[in-house]
Short mmCIF file of C-alpha atoms in Angstrom, two decimals:
data_model
loop_
_atom_site.label_atom_id
_atom_site.label_comp_id
_atom_site.label_asym_id
_atom_site.label_seq_id
_atom_site.Cartn_x
_atom_site.Cartn_y
_atom_site.Cartn_z
CA VAL A 1 71.80 111.73 127.70
CA LEU A 2 69.43 111.83 130.65
CA GLY A 3 68.62 108.13 130.39
CA PHE A 4 64.99 108.25 129.35
CA ASP A 5 63.99 105.54 126.86
CA THR A 6 62.18 106.88 123.82
CA ARG A 7 62.15 103.37 122.30
CA GLY A 8 64.33 104.47 119.41
CA ILE A 9 65.09 107.65 117.56
CA ASP A 10 63.05 108.26 114.44
CA GLY A 11 62.41 112.01 114.55
CA ILE A 12 58.73 111.55 115.30
CA PHE A 13 57.08 112.52 118.59
CA GLY A 14 55.31 109.20 118.97
CA PRO A 15 54.27 107.22 122.03
CA GLY A 16 57.89 106.42 123.01
CA THR A 17 58.92 110.07 123.03
CA ARG A 18 55.69 111.11 124.79
CA GLY A 19 56.26 108.43 127.43
CA ALA A 20 59.86 109.58 128.01
CA ILE A 21 58.69 113.20 128.37
CA LYS A 22 55.95 112.11 130.77
CA THR A 23 58.47 110.14 132.87
CA TRP A 24 60.82 113.15 132.96
CA GLN A 25 57.94 115.40 133.99
CA GLY A 26 57.01 113.00 136.81
CA GLN A 27 60.59 112.98 138.11
CA ASN A 28 60.81 116.77 137.93
CA ASN A 29 57.52 117.65 139.68
CA THR A 30 55.69 119.06 136.68
CA ALA A 31 52.38 118.13 135.18
CA GLN A 32 52.71 114.79 133.37
CA THR A 33 51.19 115.71 130.04
CA GLY A 34 53.78 114.16 127.73
CA TYR A 35 54.01 117.49 125.90
CA LEU A 36 56.74 120.08 125.97
CA THR A 37 56.62 123.69 127.08
CA ALA A 38 59.31 126.33 126.68
CA ASP A 39 60.13 125.92 130.38
CA THR A 40 60.34 122.12 130.04
CA ILE A 41 62.66 122.40 127.03
CA GLY A 42 64.89 124.83 128.94
CA ARG A 43 65.08 122.58 131.99
CA ILE A 44 65.76 119.47 129.88
CA ASN A 45 68.49 121.34 127.99
CA ASP A 46 70.08 122.50 131.25
CA GLN A 47 69.99 118.99 132.73
CA ALA A 48 71.31 117.49 129.50
CA ALA A 49 74.19 119.99 129.39
CA ARG A 50 75.11 119.19 133.01
CA ARG A 51 74.85 115.44 132.35
CA ALA A 52 76.94 115.74 129.15
CA ALA A 53 79.60 117.59 131.14
CA GLU A 54 79.52 114.87 133.81
CA LEU A 55 79.86 112.18 131.14
CA GLU A 56 82.76 114.03 129.53
CA LEU A 57 84.46 114.36 132.91
CA GLN A 58 83.98 110.63 133.54
CA ALA A 59 85.36 109.85 130.08
CA GLU A 60 88.39 112.05 130.74
CA GLN A 61 88.93 110.34 134.08
CA ARG A 62 88.79 106.93 132.33
CA ARG A 63 91.27 108.15 129.70
CA ALA A 64 93.59 109.43 132.44
CA ALA A 65 93.31 106.11 134.30
CA ASN A 66 94.03 104.24 131.06
CA ARG A 67 97.07 106.45 130.39
CA ALA A 68 98.31 105.82 133.93
CA ALA A 69 97.79 102.05 133.56
CA ASP A 70 99.52 102.21 130.18
CA ARG A 71 102.53 103.99 131.72
CA THR A 72 102.63 101.59 134.68
CA ASP A 73 102.53 98.58 132.35
CA TRP A 74 105.23 100.15 130.17
CA GLU A 75 107.51 100.69 133.15
CA ARG A 76 106.85 97.15 134.40
CA THR A 77 107.24 95.38 131.05
CA GLY A 78 108.29 97.31 127.96
CA ALA A 79 110.78 99.69 129.54
CA THR A 80 112.89 96.68 130.53
CA GLY A 81 113.86 96.46 126.87
CA THR A 82 113.51 92.68 126.71
CA ALA A 83 111.66 91.03 123.85
CA ALA A 84 109.32 89.29 126.30
CA GLY A 85 108.56 92.56 128.10
CA LEU A 86 107.94 94.42 124.86
CA ARG A 87 105.60 91.68 123.61
CA GLU A 88 103.72 91.65 126.92
CA TYR A 89 103.23 95.42 126.74
CA LEU A 90 102.02 95.24 123.12
CA GLU A 91 99.58 92.43 123.92
CA LYS A 92 97.94 94.58 126.58
CA HIS A 93 98.30 97.97 124.85
CA PRO A 94 98.55 97.46 121.06
CA ASP A 95 97.59 101.10 120.54
CA GLY A 96 99.17 102.40 123.75
CA GLN A 97 101.18 105.57 124.07
CA PHE A 98 104.43 103.56 124.01
CA ALA A 99 103.37 101.12 121.26
CA PRO A 100 105.44 102.77 118.48
CA GLN A 101 108.51 102.74 120.72
CA ALA A 102 107.87 99.10 121.71
CA ILE A 103 107.41 98.03 118.08
CA ALA A 104 110.63 99.75 117.01
CA ALA A 105 112.60 98.21 119.90
CA LEU A 106 111.18 94.76 119.18
CA GLN A 107 112.08 95.07 115.50
CA GLN A 108 115.62 96.07 116.46
CA ILE A 109 115.93 93.06 118.79
CA GLN A 110 114.65 90.77 116.05
CA ALA A 111 117.14 92.21 113.55
CA GLN A 112 119.99 91.71 116.02
CA THR A 113 118.84 88.14 116.64
CA ARG A 114 118.80 87.46 112.88
CA ASN A 115 122.26 88.99 112.49
CA THR A 116 123.62 86.94 115.37
CA ALA A 117 122.09 83.75 113.95
CA GLN A 118 123.56 84.51 110.53
CA ALA A 119 126.99 85.20 112.05
CA GLU A 120 126.84 81.96 114.06
CA ASP A 121 125.78 80.05 110.95
CA ARG A 122 128.65 81.56 108.97
CA ALA A 123 131.17 80.73 111.72
CA SER A 124 129.91 77.14 111.92
CA TRP A 125 130.17 76.82 108.13
CA ASP A 126 133.69 78.25 108.16
CA ARG A 127 134.71 75.66 110.81
CA ALA A 128 133.29 72.84 108.70
CA ARG A 129 135.08 74.09 105.59
CA GLN A 130 138.35 74.43 107.46
CA ALA A 131 138.13 70.87 108.83
CA ASP A 132 136.84 69.62 105.46
CA ASN A 133 135.86 66.19 106.72
CA ALA A 134 132.63 64.22 106.92
CA ALA A 135 132.27 64.69 110.69
CA ALA A 136 132.54 68.48 110.40
CA TYR A 137 129.90 68.67 107.64
CA LYS A 138 127.61 66.31 109.60
CA ALA A 139 128.00 68.55 112.66
CA TYR A 140 127.05 71.60 110.57
CA LEU A 141 123.97 69.82 109.20
CA ASP A 142 122.92 68.54 112.64
CA ARG A 143 122.68 72.05 114.12
CA PRO A 144 119.16 73.22 114.99
CA GLY A 145 117.43 75.36 112.38
CA ASP A 146 118.18 75.77 108.73
CA GLY A 147 121.67 76.88 107.82
CA ALA A 148 122.37 79.01 104.79
CA PHE A 149 125.00 76.54 103.57
CA GLU A 150 123.08 73.27 103.97
CA ALA A 151 123.06 72.45 100.27
CA GLU A 152 126.81 72.99 100.03
CA ALA A 153 127.39 70.92 103.18
CA GLN A 154 125.28 68.06 101.83
CA ALA A 155 127.09 68.13 98.48
CA ARG A 156 130.53 68.15 100.11
CA LEU A 157 129.49 65.37 102.51
CA ALA A 158 128.34 63.27 99.54
CA ASP A 159 131.68 63.92 97.80
CA LEU A 160 133.67 62.93 100.89
CA THR A 161 131.54 59.83 101.42
CA ALA A 162 132.08 58.82 97.79
CA GLN A 163 135.82 59.47 98.11
CA ASN A 164 135.97 57.40 101.29
CA GLY A 165 134.11 54.60 99.52
CA ARG A 166 136.55 54.70 96.59
CA GLN A 167 139.50 54.79 98.98
CA ALA A 168 138.12 51.76 100.83
CA GLU A 169 137.73 49.92 97.50
CA GLN A 170 141.28 50.85 96.48
CA ALA A 171 142.68 49.73 99.85
CA ALA A 172 140.88 46.40 99.52
CA ALA A 173 142.17 45.97 95.97
CA ALA A 174 145.72 46.83 97.09
CA ALA A 175 145.49 44.29 99.93
CA THR A 176 144.25 41.63 97.52
CA GLU A 177 147.07 42.46 95.14
CA ARG A 178 149.68 42.17 97.92
CA GLN A 179 148.39 38.75 98.79
CA LEU A 180 148.99 37.62 95.23
#
């Protein structure tokens, strides 16, 4: 705690410990024997207690500064409620004081996005079914992303294409017949 190097902690009063004691004694105007006295132990304990309190105060100040930075970042990014802001907050403070709130809000946004995409997909499919022509099914299949009804659209497009092919053959046969 006081910053004296004992060259490791092994529970033995070896040369490292004796050297650290001697250095402490030199800095505290006592005889540099490398050995402890009751007075030396008391003074070291007092200094160590004061230093531990200082370190705890510094740690608390760092925690308070981190909490303040966390709150500032939350207000600047996550509190906006946008997906980008929430992600930015979570990147910087994955375990921050607002992380659970940010995660929940982000999950809600993602669920809404999925629901909207599903609704848009369903509406596009309904339009294709209502038109029931090759162009409408091609338009459904050409949309970005995977639609839930792609297999059905492909099957119906194949049916319509086959029907159109048969109709073209029948029209050609009818024209040939008329010429006879």
